[in-house]
């Protein structure tokens, strides 16, 4: 059964639009768990544009399922992760000017930095996932680094302009998921998934978990978080 990790970043985005104390991503995480989320995901960005250090600390205290912290592989972030000890860290590339994460990590290019970061986190009993494009060379490089999981980037699939391109991107993800499982990774996927496009990704046998944020938070504004999560859980299972 595919698990659902609910990313609560954009609850914090609404709060930060006014620099006030509502809505609270921590309260949203509790509601998401009540709706059936298998895990909570948040991305502590260097610029703190949405999730704040306080959120991460409180999420660690209240999350009853599984806390997955997305972060860049920087010294400052590793320090925070080792202090908070989420269940999992997902390493992502981060650019200041981007609206959202634009693609997977270049694992080959960043080998040295990742070769330090990954064992430092694993030695503290934190599972490490690498966010990667559906690219076999990147997966092989990730395997050399002995990461525990890979999260396959579904952004290009989600942004496909027509059915043909969507199918081509889906096939890439299916192939990458099969290779990743053969290489011994736990396999998750995410980015840009919606209530409309999630099914084909949820059907990929090797995919254990989907990490979904924006579409769930968008629906939650209309229906409430519990209901929005319940609908997504029903779809992916
Ligand atoms: N997975 C990763 C690695 C991400 O960076 C994000 C966005 O923060 C997501 C999943 C969720 O993407 P979306 O908000 O488009 O569902």
PDB file of C-alpha atoms and ligand atoms in Angstrom:
ATOM      1  CA  UNK A   1       0.000   0.000   0.000  1.00  0.00           C
ATOM      2  CA  UNK A   2       1.453   3.368  -1.004  1.00  0.00           C
ATOM      3  CA  UNK A   3       2.113   5.697   1.914  1.00  0.00           C
ATOM      4  CA  UNK A   4       1.345   9.399   1.908  1.00  0.00           C
ATOM      5  CA  UNK A   5       3.745  11.997   3.278  1.00  0.00           C
ATOM      6  CA  UNK A   6       1.978  15.353   3.589  1.00  0.00           C
ATOM      7  CA  UNK A   7       4.180  18.400   3.067  1.00  0.00           C
ATOM      8  CA  UNK A   8       2.926  21.304   5.217  1.00  0.00           C
ATOM      9  CA  UNK A   9       5.284  24.016   3.856  1.00  0.00           C
ATOM     10  CA  UNK A  10       2.547  26.025   2.206  1.00  0.00           C
ATOM     11  CA  UNK A  11       0.503  26.315   5.368  1.00  0.00           C
ATOM     12  CA  UNK A  12       3.539  28.230   6.617  1.00  0.00           C
ATOM     13  CA  UNK A  13       3.643  30.175   3.326  1.00  0.00           C
ATOM     14  CA  UNK A  14       0.216  31.645   4.122  1.00  0.00           C
ATOM     15  CA  UNK A  15       1.339  32.518   7.632  1.00  0.00           C
ATOM     16  CA  UNK A  16       4.544  34.150   6.398  1.00  0.00           C
ATOM     17  CA  UNK A  17       2.527  36.260   3.928  1.00  0.00           C
ATOM     18  CA  UNK A  18       1.494  38.265   7.005  1.00  0.00           C
ATOM     19  CA  UNK A  19       4.331  37.327   9.380  1.00  0.00           C
ATOM     20  CA  UNK A  20       1.736  36.386  11.969  1.00  0.00           C
ATOM     21  CA  UNK A  21       1.043  33.161  13.852  1.00  0.00           C
ATOM     22  CA  UNK A  22      -1.689  31.617  11.701  1.00  0.00           C
ATOM     23  CA  UNK A  23      -2.275  29.244  10.060  1.00  0.00           C
ATOM     24  CA  UNK A  24       0.065  26.977  11.994  1.00  0.00           C
ATOM     25  CA  UNK A  25       1.782  24.176  10.053  1.00  0.00           C
ATOM     26  CA  UNK A  26       2.029  22.226  13.300  1.00  0.00           C
ATOM     27  CA  UNK A  27      -1.753  22.222  13.725  1.00  0.00           C
ATOM     28  CA  UNK A  28      -2.026  21.288  10.036  1.00  0.00           C
ATOM     29  CA  UNK A  29       0.289  18.315  10.605  1.00  0.00           C
ATOM     30  CA  UNK A  30      -1.930  17.048  13.413  1.00  0.00           C
ATOM     31  CA  UNK A  31      -5.013  17.386  11.200  1.00  0.00           C
ATOM     32  CA  UNK A  32      -3.176  15.633   8.341  1.00  0.00           C
ATOM     33  CA  UNK A  33      -2.390  12.691  10.609  1.00  0.00           C
ATOM     34  CA  UNK A  34      -6.047  12.552  11.694  1.00  0.00           C
ATOM     35  CA  UNK A  35      -6.923  12.372   7.988  1.00  0.00           C
ATOM     36  CA  UNK A  36      -4.647   9.367   7.486  1.00  0.00           C
ATOM     37  CA  UNK A  37      -1.219  10.785   6.549  1.00  0.00           C
ATOM     38  CA  UNK A  38       1.584   8.269   7.050  1.00  0.00           C
ATOM     39  CA  UNK A  39       4.158  10.996   7.504  1.00  0.00           C
ATOM     40  CA  UNK A  40       4.716  14.738   7.640  1.00  0.00           C
ATOM     41  CA  UNK A  41       7.239  16.516   5.433  1.00  0.00           C
ATOM     42  CA  UNK A  42       8.633  20.020   5.782  1.00  0.00           C
ATOM     43  CA  UNK A  43      11.444  21.880   4.061  1.00  0.00           C
ATOM     44  CA  UNK A  44      13.572  24.159   6.231  1.00  0.00           C
ATOM     45  CA  UNK A  45      14.995  26.507   3.624  1.00  0.00           C
ATOM     46  CA  UNK A  46      18.071  28.596   4.120  1.00  0.00           C
ATOM     47  CA  UNK A  47      15.973  31.759   3.582  1.00  0.00           C
ATOM     48  CA  UNK A  48      13.215  30.525   5.975  1.00  0.00           C
ATOM     49  CA  UNK A  49      10.573  31.614   3.484  1.00  0.00           C
ATOM     50  CA  UNK A  50       7.952  29.259   4.946  1.00  0.00           C
ATOM     51  CA  UNK A  51       8.918  26.709   7.617  1.00  0.00           C
ATOM     52  CA  UNK A  52      10.721  28.254  10.601  1.00  0.00           C
ATOM     53  CA  UNK A  53      13.056  26.592  13.107  1.00  0.00           C
ATOM     54  CA  UNK A  54      10.262  26.748  15.682  1.00  0.00           C
ATOM     55  CA  UNK A  55       7.972  24.743  13.378  1.00  0.00           C
ATOM     56  CA  UNK A  56      10.521  22.001  12.936  1.00  0.00           C
ATOM     57  CA  UNK A  57      11.108  21.766  16.683  1.00  0.00           C
ATOM     58  CA  UNK A  58       7.386  21.501  17.426  1.00  0.00           C
ATOM     59  CA  UNK A  59       6.775  19.081  14.552  1.00  0.00           C
ATOM     60  CA  UNK A  60       9.378  16.786  16.050  1.00  0.00           C
ATOM     61  CA  UNK A  61       7.434  16.869  19.313  1.00  0.00           C
ATOM     62  CA  UNK A  62       3.914  16.384  17.976  1.00  0.00           C
ATOM     63  CA  UNK A  63       4.234  14.219  14.862  1.00  0.00           C
ATOM     64  CA  UNK A  64       3.156  10.692  15.744  1.00  0.00           C
ATOM     65  CA  UNK A  65       3.847   9.076  12.368  1.00  0.00           C
ATOM     66  CA  UNK A  66       7.109   9.940  10.635  1.00  0.00           C
ATOM     67  CA  UNK A  67       8.865  13.274  10.221  1.00  0.00           C
ATOM     68  CA  UNK A  68      10.771  13.863   7.003  1.00  0.00           C
ATOM     69  CA  UNK A  69      12.853  17.060   6.929  1.00  0.00           C
ATOM     70  CA  UNK A  70      13.826  18.333   3.501  1.00  0.00           C
ATOM     71  CA  UNK A  71      16.991  20.402   3.465  1.00  0.00           C
ATOM     72  CA  UNK A  72      20.054  21.392   1.497  1.00  0.00           C
ATOM     73  CA  UNK A  73      23.278  19.540   2.330  1.00  0.00           C
ATOM     74  CA  UNK A  74      24.884  22.482   4.103  1.00  0.00           C
ATOM     75  CA  UNK A  75      26.835  22.549   7.348  1.00  0.00           C
ATOM     76  CA  UNK A  76      24.216  24.744   9.034  1.00  0.00           C
ATOM     77  CA  UNK A  77      21.349  22.430   8.069  1.00  0.00           C
ATOM     78  CA  UNK A  78      23.205  19.283   9.115  1.00  0.00           C
ATOM     79  CA  UNK A  79      23.741  20.872  12.528  1.00  0.00           C
ATOM     80  CA  UNK A  80      20.025  21.572  12.882  1.00  0.00           C
ATOM     81  CA  UNK A  81      19.072  18.070  11.722  1.00  0.00           C
ATOM     82  CA  UNK A  82      21.475  16.464  14.206  1.00  0.00           C
ATOM     83  CA  UNK A  83      19.930  18.588  16.955  1.00  0.00           C
ATOM     84  CA  UNK A  84      16.265  17.941  16.064  1.00  0.00           C
ATOM     85  CA  UNK A  85      16.673  14.343  14.826  1.00  0.00           C
ATOM     86  CA  UNK A  86      13.808  13.918  12.382  1.00  0.00           C
ATOM     87  CA  UNK A  87      13.117  10.311  11.318  1.00  0.00           C
ATOM     88  CA  UNK A  88      14.348  11.065   7.826  1.00  0.00           C
ATOM     89  CA  UNK A  89      16.220  13.794   6.003  1.00  0.00           C
ATOM     90  CA  UNK A  90      15.632  14.308   2.299  1.00  0.00           C
ATOM     91  CA  UNK A  91      18.523  16.147   0.707  1.00  0.00           C
ATOM     92  CA  UNK A  92      17.411  18.544  -2.013  1.00  0.00           C
ATOM     93  CA  UNK A  93      19.166  21.143  -4.158  1.00  0.00           C
ATOM     94  CA  UNK A  94      18.297  24.684  -3.140  1.00  0.00           C
ATOM     95  CA  UNK A  95      18.520  27.912  -5.083  1.00  0.00           C
ATOM     96  CA  UNK A  96      17.569  31.198  -3.479  1.00  0.00           C
ATOM     97  CA  UNK A  97      15.725  32.570  -6.469  1.00  0.00           C
ATOM     98  CA  UNK A  98      13.624  29.474  -7.217  1.00  0.00           C
ATOM     99  CA  UNK A  99       9.888  29.462  -6.486  1.00  0.00           C
ATOM    100  CA  UNK A 100      10.079  25.783  -5.579  1.00  0.00           C
ATOM    101  CA  UNK A 101      12.631  22.969  -5.874  1.00  0.00           C
ATOM    102  CA  UNK A 102      13.357  22.874  -9.592  1.00  0.00           C
ATOM    103  CA  UNK A 103      14.888  19.457 -10.054  1.00  0.00           C
ATOM    104  CA  UNK A 104      16.764  16.609  -8.459  1.00  0.00           C
ATOM    105  CA  UNK A 105      20.191  16.740  -6.845  1.00  0.00           C
ATOM    106  CA  UNK A 106      23.199  16.457  -9.067  1.00  0.00           C
ATOM    107  CA  UNK A 107      24.539  13.547  -7.034  1.00  0.00           C
ATOM    108  CA  UNK A 108      27.612  13.076  -9.208  1.00  0.00           C
ATOM    109  CA  UNK A 109      28.599  16.724  -9.110  1.00  0.00           C
ATOM    110  CA  UNK A 110      28.107  16.983  -5.334  1.00  0.00           C
ATOM    111  CA  UNK A 111      29.661  13.635  -4.454  1.00  0.00           C
ATOM    112  CA  UNK A 112      32.207  14.999  -1.989  1.00  0.00           C
ATOM    113  CA  UNK A 113      29.755  17.083   0.004  1.00  0.00           C
ATOM    114  CA  UNK A 114      27.178  14.277   0.070  1.00  0.00           C
ATOM    115  CA  UNK A 115      29.810  11.716   1.078  1.00  0.00           C
ATOM    116  CA  UNK A 116      30.283  13.750   4.272  1.00  0.00           C
ATOM    117  CA  UNK A 117      26.664  14.661   4.912  1.00  0.00           C
ATOM    118  CA  UNK A 118      25.016  11.254   4.442  1.00  0.00           C
ATOM    119  CA  UNK A 119      27.031   9.241   7.020  1.00  0.00           C
ATOM    120  CA  UNK A 120      26.898  12.148   9.512  1.00  0.00           C
ATOM    121  CA  UNK A 121      23.095  11.904   9.455  1.00  0.00           C
ATOM    122  CA  UNK A 122      22.957   8.104   9.320  1.00  0.00           C
ATOM    123  CA  UNK A 123      25.277   7.845  12.341  1.00  0.00           C
ATOM    124  CA  UNK A 124      22.614   9.766  14.275  1.00  0.00           C
ATOM    125  CA  UNK A 125      19.985   7.170  13.246  1.00  0.00           C
ATOM    126  CA  UNK A 126      18.416   9.452  10.659  1.00  0.00           C
ATOM    127  CA  UNK A 127      17.370   7.799   7.409  1.00  0.00           C
ATOM    128  CA  UNK A 128      18.696   9.654   4.387  1.00  0.00           C
ATOM    129  CA  UNK A 129      16.804  10.099   1.153  1.00  0.00           C
ATOM    130  CA  UNK A 130      18.179  11.817  -1.967  1.00  0.00           C
ATOM    131  CA  UNK A 131      15.802  13.723  -4.222  1.00  0.00           C
ATOM    132  CA  UNK A 132      16.858  12.764  -7.736  1.00  0.00           C
ATOM    133  CA  UNK A 133      15.651  13.084 -11.298  1.00  0.00           C
ATOM    134  CA  UNK A 134      14.557   9.826 -12.950  1.00  0.00           C
ATOM    135  CA  UNK A 135      18.054   9.327 -14.357  1.00  0.00           C
ATOM    136  CA  UNK A 136      19.934   6.048 -14.113  1.00  0.00           C
ATOM    137  CA  UNK A 137      23.370   7.658 -13.787  1.00  0.00           C
ATOM    138  CA  UNK A 138      22.171   9.719 -10.818  1.00  0.00           C
ATOM    139  CA  UNK A 139      20.727   6.592  -9.197  1.00  0.00           C
ATOM    140  CA  UNK A 140      24.005   4.737  -9.613  1.00  0.00           C
ATOM    141  CA  UNK A 141      25.847   7.668  -8.052  1.00  0.00           C
ATOM    142  CA  UNK A 142      23.338   7.671  -5.169  1.00  0.00           C
ATOM    143  CA  UNK A 143      23.977   3.947  -4.639  1.00  0.00           C
ATOM    144  CA  UNK A 144      27.715   4.572  -4.309  1.00  0.00           C
ATOM    145  CA  UNK A 145      26.878   6.999  -1.492  1.00  0.00           C
ATOM    146  CA  UNK A 146      24.772   4.388   0.337  1.00  0.00           C
ATOM    147  CA  UNK A 147      21.722   6.566   0.844  1.00  0.00           C
ATOM    148  CA  UNK A 148      18.734   4.693   2.304  1.00  0.00           C
ATOM    149  CA  UNK A 149      16.022   6.071   0.017  1.00  0.00           C
ATOM    150  CA  UNK A 150      15.684   7.964  -3.209  1.00  0.00           C
ATOM    151  CA  UNK A 151      12.765  10.258  -3.921  1.00  0.00           C
ATOM    152  CA  UNK A 152      12.172  10.401  -7.649  1.00  0.00           C
ATOM    153  CA  UNK A 153      11.365  13.857  -8.961  1.00  0.00           C
ATOM    154  CA  UNK A 154       7.968  13.831 -10.671  1.00  0.00           C
ATOM    155  CA  UNK A 155       8.005  17.525 -11.627  1.00  0.00           C
ATOM    156  CA  UNK A 156       8.513  17.066 -15.377  1.00  0.00           C
ATOM    157  CA  UNK A 157       5.723  14.479 -15.467  1.00  0.00           C
ATOM    158  CA  UNK A 158       3.463  16.936 -13.652  1.00  0.00           C
ATOM    159  CA  UNK A 159       4.334  19.785 -16.014  1.00  0.00           C
ATOM    160  CA  UNK A 160       3.922  17.772 -19.239  1.00  0.00           C
ATOM    161  CA  UNK A 161       2.143  19.826 -21.904  1.00  0.00           C
ATOM    162  CA  UNK A 162       0.313  16.941 -23.595  1.00  0.00           C
ATOM    163  CA  UNK A 163      -0.537  13.255 -23.178  1.00  0.00           C
ATOM    164  CA  UNK A 164       2.457  12.108 -25.231  1.00  0.00           C
ATOM    165  CA  UNK A 165       4.955  14.005 -23.106  1.00  0.00           C
ATOM    166  CA  UNK A 166       3.198  12.871 -19.935  1.00  0.00           C
ATOM    167  CA  UNK A 167       3.500   9.230 -20.995  1.00  0.00           C
ATOM    168  CA  UNK A 168       7.193   9.656 -21.873  1.00  0.00           C
ATOM    169  CA  UNK A 169       7.886  11.184 -18.450  1.00  0.00           C
ATOM    170  CA  UNK A 170       5.830   8.473 -16.720  1.00  0.00           C
ATOM    171  CA  UNK A 171       7.886   5.784 -18.450  1.00  0.00           C
ATOM    172  CA  UNK A 172      11.107   7.436 -17.274  1.00  0.00           C
ATOM    173  CA  UNK A 173       9.834   7.420 -13.688  1.00  0.00           C
ATOM    174  CA  UNK A 174       8.690   3.778 -13.957  1.00  0.00           C
ATOM    175  CA  UNK A 175      12.100   2.756 -15.275  1.00  0.00           C
ATOM    176  CA  UNK A 176      13.949   4.767 -12.613  1.00  0.00           C
ATOM    177  CA  UNK A 177      11.785   3.283  -9.841  1.00  0.00           C
ATOM    178  CA  UNK A 178      12.578  -0.254 -11.015  1.00  0.00           C
ATOM    179  CA  UNK A 179      16.319   0.483 -11.161  1.00  0.00           C
ATOM    180  CA  UNK A 180      16.251   2.210  -7.770  1.00  0.00           C
ATOM    181  CA  UNK A 181      14.572  -0.793  -6.148  1.00  0.00           C
ATOM    182  CA  UNK A 182      17.135  -3.124  -7.785  1.00  0.00           C
ATOM    183  CA  UNK A 183      19.922  -0.972  -6.374  1.00  0.00           C
ATOM    184  CA  UNK A 184      18.433  -1.580  -2.922  1.00  0.00           C
ATOM    185  CA  UNK A 185      16.820   1.805  -2.242  1.00  0.00           C
ATOM    186  CA  UNK A 186      13.492   2.430  -0.630  1.00  0.00           C
ATOM    187  CA  UNK A 187      11.671   4.384  -3.323  1.00  0.00           C
ATOM    188  CA  UNK A 188       9.469   7.420  -2.905  1.00  0.00           C
ATOM    189  CA  UNK A 189       8.334  10.032  -5.400  1.00  0.00           C
ATOM    190  CA  UNK A 190       6.982  13.531  -5.439  1.00  0.00           C
ATOM    191  CA  UNK A 191       6.783  17.103  -6.652  1.00  0.00           C
ATOM    192  CA  UNK A 192       3.940  18.631  -8.573  1.00  0.00           C
ATOM    193  CA  UNK A 193       1.563  15.727  -7.954  1.00  0.00           C
ATOM    194  CA  UNK A 194      -2.135  16.615  -7.868  1.00  0.00           C
ATOM    195  CA  UNK A 195      -5.487  14.896  -7.320  1.00  0.00           C
ATOM    196  CA  UNK A 196      -5.665  14.695 -11.120  1.00  0.00           C
ATOM    197  CA  UNK A 197      -2.265  13.253 -12.010  1.00  0.00           C
ATOM    198  CA  UNK A 198      -1.324  11.146  -8.977  1.00  0.00           C
ATOM    199  CA  UNK A 199      -2.877   7.819  -9.949  1.00  0.00           C
ATOM    200  CA  UNK A 200      -0.323   6.645 -12.527  1.00  0.00           C
ATOM    201  CA  UNK A 201       2.522   7.383 -10.123  1.00  0.00           C
ATOM    202  CA  UNK A 202       0.767   5.640  -7.215  1.00  0.00           C
ATOM    203  CA  UNK A 203       0.394   2.550  -9.420  1.00  0.00           C
ATOM    204  CA  UNK A 204       4.161   2.108  -9.870  1.00  0.00           C
ATOM    205  CA  UNK A 205       4.924  -1.077  -7.977  1.00  0.00           C
ATOM    206  CA  UNK A 206       8.249  -0.018  -6.502  1.00  0.00           C
ATOM    207  CA  UNK A 207       7.018   3.326  -5.162  1.00  0.00           C
ATOM    208  CA  UNK A 208       6.497   3.008  -1.412  1.00  0.00           C
ATOM    209  CA  UNK A 209       5.640   6.584  -0.582  1.00  0.00           C
ATOM    210  CA  UNK A 210       4.432   9.785  -2.225  1.00  0.00           C
ATOM    211  CA  UNK A 211       5.309  13.191  -0.794  1.00  0.00           C
ATOM    212  CA  UNK A 212       2.656  15.730  -1.682  1.00  0.00           C
ATOM    213  CA  UNK A 213       2.180  19.296  -0.529  1.00  0.00           C
ATOM    214  CA  UNK A 214       0.802  22.107  -2.647  1.00  0.00           C
ATOM    215  CA  UNK A 215      -2.285  20.349  -4.005  1.00  0.00           C
ATOM    216  CA  UNK A 216      -3.306  19.057  -0.561  1.00  0.00           C
ATOM    217  CA  UNK A 217      -2.868  22.447   1.114  1.00  0.00           C
ATOM    218  CA  UNK A 218      -4.809  24.053  -1.769  1.00  0.00           C
ATOM    219  CA  UNK A 219      -7.703  21.662  -1.282  1.00  0.00           C
ATOM    220  CA  UNK A 220      -7.481  21.992   2.481  1.00  0.00           C
ATOM    221  CA  UNK A 221      -8.307  25.697   2.140  1.00  0.00           C
ATOM    222  CA  UNK A 222     -11.658  24.611   0.685  1.00  0.00           C
ATOM    223  CA  UNK A 223     -12.398  21.426   2.615  1.00  0.00           C
ATOM    224  CA  UNK A 224     -10.189  21.377   5.698  1.00  0.00           C
ATOM    225  CA  UNK A 225      -6.939  19.431   6.047  1.00  0.00           C
ATOM    226  CA  UNK A 226      -8.400  16.187   7.386  1.00  0.00           C
ATOM    227  CA  UNK A 227     -10.802  15.859   4.468  1.00  0.00           C
ATOM    228  CA  UNK A 228      -8.166  16.863   1.880  1.00  0.00           C
ATOM    229  CA  UNK A 229      -5.801  14.174   3.179  1.00  0.00           C
ATOM    230  CA  UNK A 230      -8.567  11.578   3.344  1.00  0.00           C
ATOM    231  CA  UNK A 231      -9.374  12.185  -0.334  1.00  0.00           C
ATOM    232  CA  UNK A 232      -5.724  11.844  -1.366  1.00  0.00           C
ATOM    233  CA  UNK A 233      -5.247   8.667   0.685  1.00  0.00           C
ATOM    234  CA  UNK A 234      -8.295   7.158  -1.027  1.00  0.00           C
ATOM    235  CA  UNK A 235      -6.928   8.063  -4.464  1.00  0.00           C
ATOM    236  CA  UNK A 236      -3.439   6.655  -4.016  1.00  0.00           C
ATOM    237  CA  UNK A 237      -4.632   3.392  -2.491  1.00  0.00           C
TER     238      UNK A 237
HETATM  239  N1  LIG B   1       9.289  16.350  -2.660  1.00  0.00           N
HETATM  240  C1  LIG B   1      10.263  17.279  -2.608  1.00  0.00           C
HETATM  241  C2  LIG B   1      11.677  16.814  -2.545  1.00  0.00           C
HETATM  242  C3  LIG B   1       9.973  18.655  -2.600  1.00  0.00           C
HETATM  243  O1  LIG B   1      10.970  19.560  -2.560  1.00  0.00           O
HETATM  244  C4  LIG B   1       8.621  19.051  -2.620  1.00  0.00           C
HETATM  245  C5  LIG B   1       8.272  20.509  -2.548  1.00  0.00           C
HETATM  246  O2  LIG B   1       8.704  21.036  -1.343  1.00  0.00           O
HETATM  247  C6  LIG B   1       7.636  18.051  -2.656  1.00  0.00           C
HETATM  248  C7  LIG B   1       7.995  16.718  -2.711  1.00  0.00           C
HETATM  249  C8  LIG B   1       6.186  18.395  -2.694  1.00  0.00           C
HETATM  250  O3  LIG B   1       5.891  19.050  -3.870  1.00  0.00           O
HETATM  251  P1  LIG B   1       4.460  19.677  -4.089  1.00  0.00           P
HETATM  252  O4  LIG B   1       4.295  20.763  -3.095  1.00  0.00           O
HETATM  253  O5  LIG B   1       4.503  20.157  -5.500  1.00  0.00           O
HETATM  254  O6  LIG B   1       3.471  18.565  -3.863  1.00  0.00           O
END
